[in-house]
Structure formats: structure tokens, C-alpha cells
Amino acid sequence: MNSIAYELSTKIEKKSANVAIIGIGYIGLTLAVQLSKAGFTVWGLEDDQKRIEMIQLGISYIEDVSTDELSSLVREKRIIGTSDFQVLKDADIVIICVPTPLSINKEPDISIIRSVTEKIAGFLHSGQLIILESTTYPGTTDEVILPCLEKTGFRVGVDFFLAHSPERVDFGNINYTRSNVPKVVGGSTSVCTKIAQAFFESVAIVVPVSSALVAEMVKVYENTYRMVNIGLVNEITLLCDRMGINVWEMLEAAFTKPYGLQEFYPGPGIGGHCIPIDPHYLAWKAKEYDFPVKFVELASDVNSRMPYFVIDKTIKALNNRGKPLRDARVLVLGVAYKKNIADYRESSSLKIIELLYSGGASVIYHDPNIASVQFDYRSGLNKLYSVELNENVLENLDAVVIVTDHSFIDYDNVVKYAPIIIDTRNATKNVMENREKIILL
Ligand SMILES: NC(=O)c1ccc[n+]([C@@H]2O[C@H](COP(=O)([O-])OP(=O)(O)OC[C@H]3O[C@@H](n4cnc5c(N)ncnc54)[C@H](O)[C@@H]3O)[C@@H](O)[C@H]2O)c1
């Protein structure tokens, strides 16, 4: 370790290293809170002016961060929200937490990583550690970020340090939080790994790997694993439906096996900022090696059929009551992509609402966590607002489609007053009365 690396390590040990996080969204804000609580001063760099103002006022816009907690950290100047990249001049550690979406053709769009890397390069100085936290395809750190930073003349592992540490947090999961999920860290050189490891050891158990490439592969593998297993259980669900088997009963029995089987449940499709996206990053990169990742294609195909299957089930259920989908009044219950959270990015509820609407139904939704939902202009829907869920609303419907199994919904009441319930999550499993109204996947 040279003197530059040694000096940075000492600052990390003393928590006197200044941290700048670029992109203060779900990941950036929760990480800022964790690091500032551990004793670091954190600049939160954002390009969304509204978010900066909210941080400056100490108001949280992420459900995993309380306003009480944020406001006291802001008051103590442990978290400072800004849009001014000049702060990078004084930052010892820069963490990139910007979005990594897919293009309309399902190809990686790392344009934001590229643009913030250009900005970092403009302020790069000796003794800085740059960490990529955003999820991306294996190779991004060394093939995209590193050359851009080395154009400055500074050398990696000597003058500055570069590492990837994927974000593994699972919002809404009360058993596994940032404090007990190990952090995987891989640097562009072994010194980079060591310094990034020392930094994250201030807040987590760290699993060092031999390179940034391995760390990047860890993340996309983890999410591909989830996507593929969800695809498998969804495919079995489609088969069970055809064979007249209750898939939920079958799974409950299957999951009594104490080993060799992890619990994955069927659903209306996949959602969120990770599972529907990250495997496509991997598959795209694999093409460079003439390697089609067939599991990703297959699982993606099955999972994207699920919203259509939900619509078929709804149409059949309405038919059985002599009601066509056209002009049916349907309430979608839950739009978040998973239970008890307020995030509807890539949620299959959006597709289901669009399909119901294009089939002529009159669609409303209820989600206490999400006051309004903005639709793509192509759907013709524009914006919908969450309606109240009361007896009057329920009685005046033709069907309820449960898309998100939020725990705080009174499912007994839903089943009591709604005429039919298409339950895509088995959210009504504890409802004892009027079960004949419930149609499971
Ligand atoms: N949300 C999750 O559960 C989760 C979990 C693991 C990994 N990730 C990964 O973490 C990364 C960030 O995800 P997120 O959920 O926090 O996204 P997000 O959209 O909630 O937050 C990203 C933030 O970056 C800001 N931003 C965009 N461009 C910017 C720029 N040029 N300069 C400064 N700020 C900019 C946005 O305004 C936004 O506030 C993604 O790569 C994602 O795949 C997310």
C-alpha cells in the first residue's frame, strides 16, 4: 500500500473521510443515512431539485427512511443535499447510485453512469475512492468507468481507487436490512479492494472478491436466480391451472421439504427496479461472448405472460356471472410491485390496469401507499388516483383483482362485499367465509 492509499485508509478508520453519494434515490438515501449514522459526513448529490429541497428540509421521500431520522442527520450536517458537483473536489469517497434502466428494446442504458463518471473525472484527485453501487452488466467498472477516469492521467490503484459494491438491500424486508446483509466488494486492483473493504466494514460485514468483474457478476447472478425461479413457479402455475390443480395447495405441501427447495411463489408478473431489469443486463453482455443466456429469455417470456393470464382469469370469472369485460367495473387492489412498499416501478399492476382498460373495463385502483399512478401516454390512461376501499365502493364493482398482497388490507371485508375476487397472490388465504367468490391463480 503506497502513502496515498495509507492516508485514505487512515481517514476511513477515523471516519474523517468525506463521502459524496451521487443519486439520492432509494439506494442513495438509505446508504447516506447508514454511513452518516456510522460517523461519516455525506453529501447527497442529486439532479432532481425537488429531492434536494426535501433533503435540505429533512423530509424523507423513501419509506425506509423516517423524516425524524433524516431531519436530525440534516440538522447535524451529517447529510447535506446539493446539486453542486463542486463538492467532489473535497470528497474522499464518491459512490455512484444512479439508475440503470433498460432501453425500450430491453438493452442496458448506462448513459447516466457514463455522464456522472465524466463529471467525477472533472474533479478526480489523488487519494479518491470511487465506488459504483448501481447494478450493471459485468465489465462496466473496468471497461467504462476506469478508462474515463484514467484519461485524467491519474492511475488506478496508485493515485485513485475504484471498486464495485453491488447493492443488495431488499426494501420492505424486516428480517434482512442493510445492517445484516453482507456487502460484496471487488476492486479494479487488490489495493482498491482492500480500501473499499475497509470503508464498508464501518457499516457491514464485507465479502471481498478478486475483481470488480466478479462483484458485478454476483449481483446480476443473484437477480437472475430470482427471476428464473419465479419464472419456473409461474410456468408450473399455468400448467396447474390447465390440470385443475390448486398451485397454492401444491406449493404449501412442497415447501415442507426442509432442504433443496427455496420458497418462490407465483404472481401476476415481476416488478421493481431489479428483477425485471438486471438479468437483461447479463444477457446483453453475454451476447458479446456468443452466449445466449436461455434461462433469462425463457423466464422473461413466462413472467411476461402472467398479466395476460390474470386478464383471462378475470374475463372467465366475469363471464360466469354473465358480465363481459367491456363496461365491467374492476378495482385493482394494490399497485406496488410487492407487498407493504410504495414503489410501483415496473409493477405488473400497470400492465394489468392497461389490459383491463383496453378491454373496455372501467378501472379504478386502491393502494394506501400510492396516492396516484402515472401511466405511459400510449396507454391512453394518463393518471389514476387511489380510491377509498369501503363497502359502498366494493358493492358497486363487478370484480376485484388483487395484484399486491399488502398485509394491512382487510381481506375479510373485501371478500364480504365484492362480487368476485381474482386473487393473484393468495392474499385471501385466511378468509374463511364466502370463499366461493375467490378465484386464485
Ligand atoms: N431500489 C432497489 O431496491 C435496488 C436494489 C438493489 C440495487 N438497485 C440499483 O441501485 C441503483 C439505483 O436505484 P434506485 O432504486 O436508488 O433508483 P432511484 O431512481 O430511486 O434513485 C436514483 C436517483 O438518482 C438521481 N439521478 C439520476 N440522474 C442523476 C444525475 N445525472 N446526477 C445526480 N443524480 C441523478 C435520480 O434523480 C434519483 O433520485 C440502480 O442501479 C438499481 O438497479 C436498486
XYZ file of C-alpha atoms and ligand atoms in Angstrom:
485
model
C 0.000 0.000 0.000
C 1.514 3.352 -1.011
C 1.323 6.540 1.083
C -1.774 7.770 -0.801
C -3.637 4.563 -0.017
C -2.402 4.639 3.549
C -3.610 8.203 4.068
C -7.076 7.385 2.734
C -7.276 4.246 4.900
C -6.438 6.347 7.956
C -9.173 8.837 7.106
C -11.633 5.949 6.721
C -10.600 4.493 10.055
C -11.072 7.861 11.768
C -14.351 8.457 9.861
C -12.923 11.773 8.734
C -13.221 10.764 5.057
C -15.866 12.887 3.311
C -18.366 10.888 1.300
C -20.325 12.057 -1.735
C -23.188 9.915 -2.977
C -24.414 10.635 -6.494
C -28.106 9.800 -6.926
C -30.137 10.117 -3.718
C -32.998 7.766 -4.516
C -33.986 4.544 -2.749
C -30.413 3.292 -2.591
C -28.545 6.572 -2.250
C -30.682 7.950 0.568
C -30.721 4.777 2.662
C -26.963 4.417 2.192
C -26.429 8.076 3.131
C -28.346 7.508 6.363
C -26.382 4.358 7.166
C -22.980 5.976 6.520
C -23.786 9.214 8.323
C -25.037 7.280 11.336
C -21.697 5.446 11.322
C -19.928 8.809 11.631
C -19.195 9.930 8.063
C -20.241 13.271 6.629
C -22.216 12.629 3.460
C -23.015 14.959 0.581
C -26.060 13.805 -1.300
C -25.670 14.874 -4.940
C -28.926 14.886 -6.869
C -30.168 16.353 -10.113
C -33.808 16.329 -9.025
C -34.295 19.771 -7.488
C -37.400 18.712 -5.569
C -35.496 15.896 -3.878
C -32.639 18.232 -2.916
C -35.120 20.642 -1.361
C -36.724 17.796 0.575
C -33.353 16.596 1.876
C -32.453 20.142 2.853
C -35.727 20.358 4.775
C -35.028 16.946 6.311
C -38.156 15.435 4.759
C -37.872 11.848 3.619
C -39.431 10.635 0.359
C -38.410 6.974 0.872
C -40.465 4.807 3.215
C -37.385 3.039 4.638
C -36.050 6.370 5.944
C -38.089 8.224 8.554
C -38.368 12.006 8.431
C -37.389 12.124 12.130
C -34.144 10.294 11.412
C -33.343 12.274 8.268
C -34.123 15.662 9.768
C -31.819 15.106 12.726
C -28.968 13.964 10.451
C -29.528 17.019 8.229
C -29.665 19.336 11.260
C -26.342 17.925 12.496
C -24.925 18.452 8.962
C -24.123 14.753 8.651
C -26.161 14.651 5.411
C -26.023 17.634 3.073
C -28.207 17.680 -0.040
C -26.830 19.517 -3.068
C -26.777 19.621 -6.865
C -23.339 21.193 -6.953
C -20.729 18.733 -8.242
C -18.001 21.080 -6.969
C -18.280 19.221 -3.635
C -16.423 16.357 -5.355
C -13.280 18.473 -5.003
C -13.377 17.760 -1.268
C -14.827 14.264 -1.402
C -12.548 11.387 -0.402
C -15.092 8.757 -1.375
C -17.596 9.023 -4.222
C -20.396 6.471 -4.501
C -22.453 6.196 -7.692
C -26.101 5.258 -7.017
C -27.798 6.411 -10.208
C -30.497 4.497 -12.113
C -29.562 1.825 -14.636
C -32.725 1.304 -16.696
C -33.398 -0.671 -19.849
C -33.982 0.981 -23.188
C -37.308 0.379 -24.902
C -35.637 -2.566 -26.694
C -34.562 -4.082 -23.347
C -30.928 -3.110 -23.758
C -28.822 -1.689 -20.891
C -28.949 2.078 -20.691
C -25.888 3.155 -18.706
C -25.903 6.686 -20.068
C -26.341 8.140 -16.547
C -23.340 6.178 -15.239
C -21.329 7.497 -18.199
C -22.367 11.093 -17.641
C -21.695 11.125 -13.887
C -18.332 9.416 -14.464
C -17.383 12.295 -16.802
C -18.274 14.702 -14.011
C -16.286 12.720 -11.423
C -13.299 12.731 -13.803
C -13.518 16.533 -13.860
C -12.858 16.590 -10.100
C -10.747 13.456 -9.702
C -7.828 13.940 -7.373
C -5.156 11.893 -5.747
C -6.400 9.726 -2.871
C -10.032 9.428 -4.013
C -12.014 6.197 -3.841
C -14.782 5.813 -6.437
C -17.364 3.108 -5.821
C -20.009 2.007 -8.290
C -23.070 0.868 -6.353
C -25.598 0.832 -9.212
C -26.424 -2.541 -10.700
C -24.988 -3.043 -14.147
C -23.555 -5.609 -16.552
C -20.267 -7.329 -15.678
C -17.447 -5.229 -17.089
C -18.880 -1.739 -16.550
C -16.429 -0.680 -13.822
C -13.278 -1.640 -15.691
C -14.446 -1.116 -19.268
C -16.459 2.092 -18.937
C -15.598 3.906 -15.703
C -11.900 3.115 -15.424
C -10.825 4.382 -18.892
C -12.772 7.592 -18.376
C -11.079 8.226 -15.011
C -7.611 7.276 -16.250
C -7.922 9.779 -19.108
C -7.111 12.350 -16.416
C -3.606 10.929 -16.081
C -4.243 9.527 -12.597
C -3.520 5.785 -12.253
C -5.893 3.337 -10.651
C -4.577 1.566 -7.564
C -1.818 4.150 -7.301
C -3.352 7.653 -7.361
C -7.043 6.811 -7.024
C -9.054 3.706 -6.205
C -12.019 2.149 -7.951
C -14.379 -0.622 -6.873
C -17.799 -2.089 -7.428
C -20.003 -2.972 -4.495
C -23.452 -4.075 -5.571
C -26.489 -3.013 -3.614
C -28.345 -5.983 -2.123
C -30.921 -4.268 0.062
C -34.448 -5.650 -0.117
C -36.901 -2.851 0.699
C -39.793 -3.930 2.866
C -37.877 -6.949 4.236
C -37.840 -6.578 8.004
C -35.589 -9.576 8.658
C -32.768 -8.550 6.336
C -31.698 -4.927 6.322
C -28.522 -3.063 5.441
C -27.032 -3.972 8.798
C -27.173 -7.763 8.389
C -26.768 -8.309 4.643
C -23.070 -8.746 3.784
C -21.590 -6.330 1.296
C -19.721 -7.804 -1.672
C -16.738 -5.686 -2.747
C -14.432 -6.085 -5.737
C -11.838 -3.529 -6.812
C -10.044 -2.799 -10.056
C -6.809 -3.738 -8.245
C -6.160 -5.553 -4.983
C -5.388 -2.272 -3.204
C -8.703 -0.862 -4.443
C -10.492 -3.899 -2.992
C -8.725 -3.504 0.350
C -9.613 0.170 0.709
C -13.237 -0.283 -0.365
C -13.446 -3.268 2.007
C -12.144 -1.168 4.914
C -14.683 1.528 4.095
C -17.715 -0.777 4.048
C -16.525 -2.622 7.141
C -17.512 0.530 9.042
C -21.139 -0.434 8.401
C -21.402 -4.074 7.318
C -19.838 -7.482 7.058
C -17.822 -7.431 3.841
C -17.210 -10.239 1.378
C -14.220 -9.237 -0.741
C -13.859 -10.770 -4.207
C -10.915 -10.705 -6.573
C -12.202 -8.088 -9.025
C -14.924 -5.590 -9.843
C -15.969 -8.002 -12.612
C -16.729 -10.768 -10.100
C -18.666 -8.348 -7.865
C -20.739 -7.232 -10.868
C -21.454 -10.843 -11.806
C -22.522 -11.641 -8.215
C -25.299 -9.057 -8.401
C -26.699 -9.996 -11.803
C -26.459 -13.700 -10.931
C -28.456 -13.156 -7.701
C -31.245 -11.394 -9.528
C -31.205 -13.806 -12.455
C -31.609 -16.630 -9.919
C -34.719 -14.954 -8.543
C -36.134 -14.188 -11.966
C -35.609 -17.743 -13.205
C -37.161 -19.338 -10.121
C -40.153 -17.013 -10.280
C -40.433 -17.958 -13.970
C -40.384 -21.645 -13.023
C -43.114 -21.361 -10.403
C -45.190 -19.230 -12.755
C -44.869 -21.829 -15.516
C -45.924 -24.584 -13.118
C -48.869 -22.361 -12.137
C -50.003 -22.176 -15.768
C -49.747 -25.958 -16.019
C -51.565 -26.499 -12.698
C -54.361 -24.265 -13.937
C -54.739 -26.405 -17.040
C -54.654 -29.605 -14.973
C -57.123 -28.334 -12.372
C -54.550 -28.377 -9.553
C -54.576 -25.685 -6.870
C -50.971 -24.494 -7.145
C -51.053 -22.876 -3.693
C -52.026 -26.145 -2.037
C -49.334 -27.967 -4.005
C -46.657 -25.425 -3.007
C -47.625 -25.442 0.669
C -47.012 -29.168 0.719
C -43.828 -28.932 -1.395
C -42.311 -26.325 0.922
C -42.487 -28.676 3.880
C -39.338 -30.263 2.412
C -36.654 -28.992 4.770
C -33.860 -28.854 2.176
C -33.188 -28.413 -1.524
C -36.188 -26.190 -2.263
C -36.387 -22.437 -1.777
C -39.769 -20.755 -1.498
C -40.830 -18.896 -4.611
C -44.470 -18.030 -5.184
C -46.490 -17.399 -8.324
C -47.815 -13.948 -9.044
C -49.169 -11.565 -11.650
C -45.707 -10.984 -13.153
C -42.481 -9.449 -11.914
C -41.801 -5.863 -10.920
C -39.421 -3.461 -9.272
C -36.162 -1.906 -10.300
C -34.122 -5.138 -10.182
C -35.636 -8.499 -11.138
C -37.238 -7.440 -14.446
C -34.117 -5.483 -15.477
C -30.830 -6.885 -14.199
C -30.994 -10.291 -15.962
C -31.318 -8.439 -19.272
C -28.086 -6.612 -18.479
C -26.412 -10.006 -18.101
C -27.988 -11.453 -21.251
C -26.958 -8.398 -23.266
C -23.329 -8.656 -22.132
C -23.293 -12.414 -22.749
C -24.044 -11.801 -26.443
C -20.581 -10.273 -26.740
C -19.302 -13.791 -25.936
C -21.691 -15.504 -28.419
C -23.523 -16.823 -25.396
C -27.308 -16.722 -25.261
C -28.478 -16.903 -21.622
C -31.511 -19.026 -22.424
C -32.827 -19.160 -18.853
C -33.261 -15.378 -18.886
C -35.169 -15.457 -22.175
C -37.381 -18.303 -21.024
C -38.151 -16.878 -17.583
C -38.760 -13.450 -19.059
C -41.173 -14.952 -21.560
C -43.146 -16.843 -18.887
C -43.205 -13.936 -16.443
C -44.404 -11.503 -19.084
C -47.319 -13.864 -19.888
C -48.654 -13.651 -16.311
C -50.568 -10.341 -16.597
C -52.354 -11.775 -19.659
C -53.192 -14.898 -17.659
C -54.670 -12.689 -14.910
C -56.834 -10.959 -17.512
C -58.012 -14.346 -18.903
C -58.967 -15.401 -15.381
C -60.833 -12.135 -14.866
C -62.705 -12.449 -18.164
C -63.727 -16.049 -17.341
C -64.858 -15.083 -13.836
C -66.932 -12.212 -15.212
C -68.368 -14.466 -17.960
C -69.539 -16.914 -15.325
C -71.626 -14.112 -13.883
C -72.913 -13.145 -17.350
C -70.838 -9.992 -17.444
C -68.464 -9.104 -20.302
C -65.215 -7.303 -19.578
C -66.471 -4.369 -21.631
C -68.035 -1.889 -19.216
C -67.260 -4.077 -16.191
C -66.272 -2.077 -13.101
C -62.998 -3.531 -11.871
C -60.916 -2.481 -8.889
C -57.231 -3.386 -8.877
C -56.180 -3.878 -5.270
C -52.527 -2.902 -4.785
C -50.279 -1.361 -7.410
C -46.926 -1.627 -5.598
C -44.702 -4.290 -7.151
C -44.579 -6.147 -3.838
C -46.334 -6.018 -0.520
C -46.032 -3.261 2.076
C -43.926 -0.911 -0.046
C -44.754 2.245 -2.014
C -42.764 1.550 -5.176
C -44.666 0.747 -8.369
C -41.758 0.820 -10.829
C -42.159 -1.941 -13.435
C -45.106 -3.280 -11.412
C -47.267 -5.800 -13.256
C -50.289 -3.890 -11.915
C -49.605 -1.259 -14.571
C -49.862 -3.821 -17.355
C -52.970 -5.360 -15.778
C -54.693 -1.973 -15.477
C -53.770 -1.152 -19.091
C -55.094 -4.505 -20.325
C -58.349 -4.123 -18.379
C -58.749 -0.605 -19.734
C -58.033 -1.602 -23.332
C -60.580 -4.411 -22.941
C -63.230 -1.782 -22.229
C -63.432 -2.132 -18.444
C -63.855 0.817 -16.171
C -60.792 0.500 -13.906
C -60.063 2.027 -10.525
C -57.395 1.107 -8.017
C -56.741 1.177 -4.297
C -53.306 1.286 -2.718
C -52.926 3.180 0.567
C -49.198 3.551 -0.106
C -49.532 5.045 -3.599
C -51.816 8.049 -3.992
C -51.553 8.289 -7.777
C -50.074 6.401 -10.693
C -48.803 7.966 -13.878
C -49.271 5.818 -16.990
C -47.382 5.808 -20.217
C -49.089 8.166 -22.685
C -49.529 5.246 -25.124
C -51.973 3.529 -22.754
C -54.447 6.412 -23.031
C -54.838 6.334 -19.247
C -52.755 9.316 -18.158
C -53.033 9.433 -14.333
C -55.162 7.427 -11.881
C -55.742 8.194 -8.207
C -56.202 5.639 -5.451
C -59.855 5.355 -4.415
C -61.154 4.557 -0.960
C -61.839 0.930 -0.149
C -65.202 0.799 1.572
C -68.391 -1.273 1.425
C -70.049 1.125 -0.967
C -67.182 1.025 -3.482
C -66.841 -2.762 -3.197
C -70.558 -3.449 -3.635
C -70.691 -1.382 -6.789
C -67.968 -3.364 -8.544
C -68.087 -6.331 -10.878
C -64.694 -7.667 -9.759
C -61.648 -7.019 -7.607
C -58.235 -8.108 -8.848
C -55.716 -8.419 -6.000
C -52.318 -7.651 -7.506
C -50.351 -6.721 -4.359
C -50.851 -8.630 -1.116
C -50.326 -5.707 1.283
C -50.693 -7.026 4.840
C -52.710 -4.062 6.059
C -55.781 -4.692 3.866
C -58.916 -6.124 5.461
C -59.368 -9.052 3.074
C -62.387 -10.397 5.011
C -64.180 -7.191 4.181
C -63.094 -7.232 0.538
C -64.430 -10.770 0.100
C -67.608 -9.974 2.022
C -68.648 -7.036 -0.166
C -67.078 -7.583 -3.615
C -68.943 -9.882 -6.014
C -65.832 -11.739 -7.233
C -62.175 -11.561 -6.304
C -59.338 -12.636 -8.584
C -56.546 -13.196 -6.104
C -53.154 -13.373 -7.819
C -51.175 -13.672 -4.548
C -53.266 -15.917 -2.314
C -53.725 -12.852 -0.120
C -57.143 -14.162 0.930
C -55.830 -17.463 2.261
C -57.051 -16.733 5.797
C -60.512 -15.607 4.713
C -62.961 -18.286 5.841
C -66.305 -17.010 4.597
C -67.598 -16.584 1.035
C -64.633 -18.458 -0.430
C -66.738 -19.368 -3.466
C -66.244 -15.767 -4.633
C -62.444 -16.131 -4.716
C -60.597 -17.181 -7.868
C -56.943 -17.991 -7.279
C -54.215 -18.096 -9.945
N -34.306 0.069 -5.396
C -33.810 -1.136 -5.146
O -34.454 -1.958 -4.480
C -32.443 -1.533 -5.622
C -31.853 -2.672 -5.057
C -30.580 -3.037 -5.481
C -29.941 -2.298 -6.464
N -30.550 -1.186 -7.005
C -29.804 -0.444 -8.022
O -29.373 0.806 -7.471
C -29.357 1.818 -8.487
C -30.201 2.993 -8.029
O -31.516 2.528 -7.839
P -32.595 3.357 -7.014
O -33.720 2.399 -6.777
O -31.978 4.042 -5.879
O -33.015 4.427 -8.133
P -33.796 5.799 -7.877
O -34.389 6.157 -9.175
O -34.685 5.656 -6.675
O -32.653 6.812 -7.479
C -31.704 7.285 -8.356
C -31.507 8.764 -8.106
O -30.503 9.228 -8.994
C -30.873 10.533 -9.397
N -30.155 10.872 -10.621
C -30.430 10.495 -11.889
N -29.522 11.021 -12.729
C -28.669 11.739 -11.980
C -27.526 12.510 -12.270
N -27.093 12.635 -13.525
N -26.896 13.131 -11.259
C -27.335 13.024 -9.985
N -28.414 12.287 -9.642
C -29.066 11.655 -10.633
C -32.362 10.463 -9.561
O -32.966 11.741 -9.536
C -32.759 9.595 -8.369
O -33.060 10.369 -7.221
C -29.860 1.136 -9.754
O -28.776 0.674 -10.489
C -30.633 -0.058 -9.220
O -30.687 -1.115 -10.147
C -31.774 -0.777 -6.587
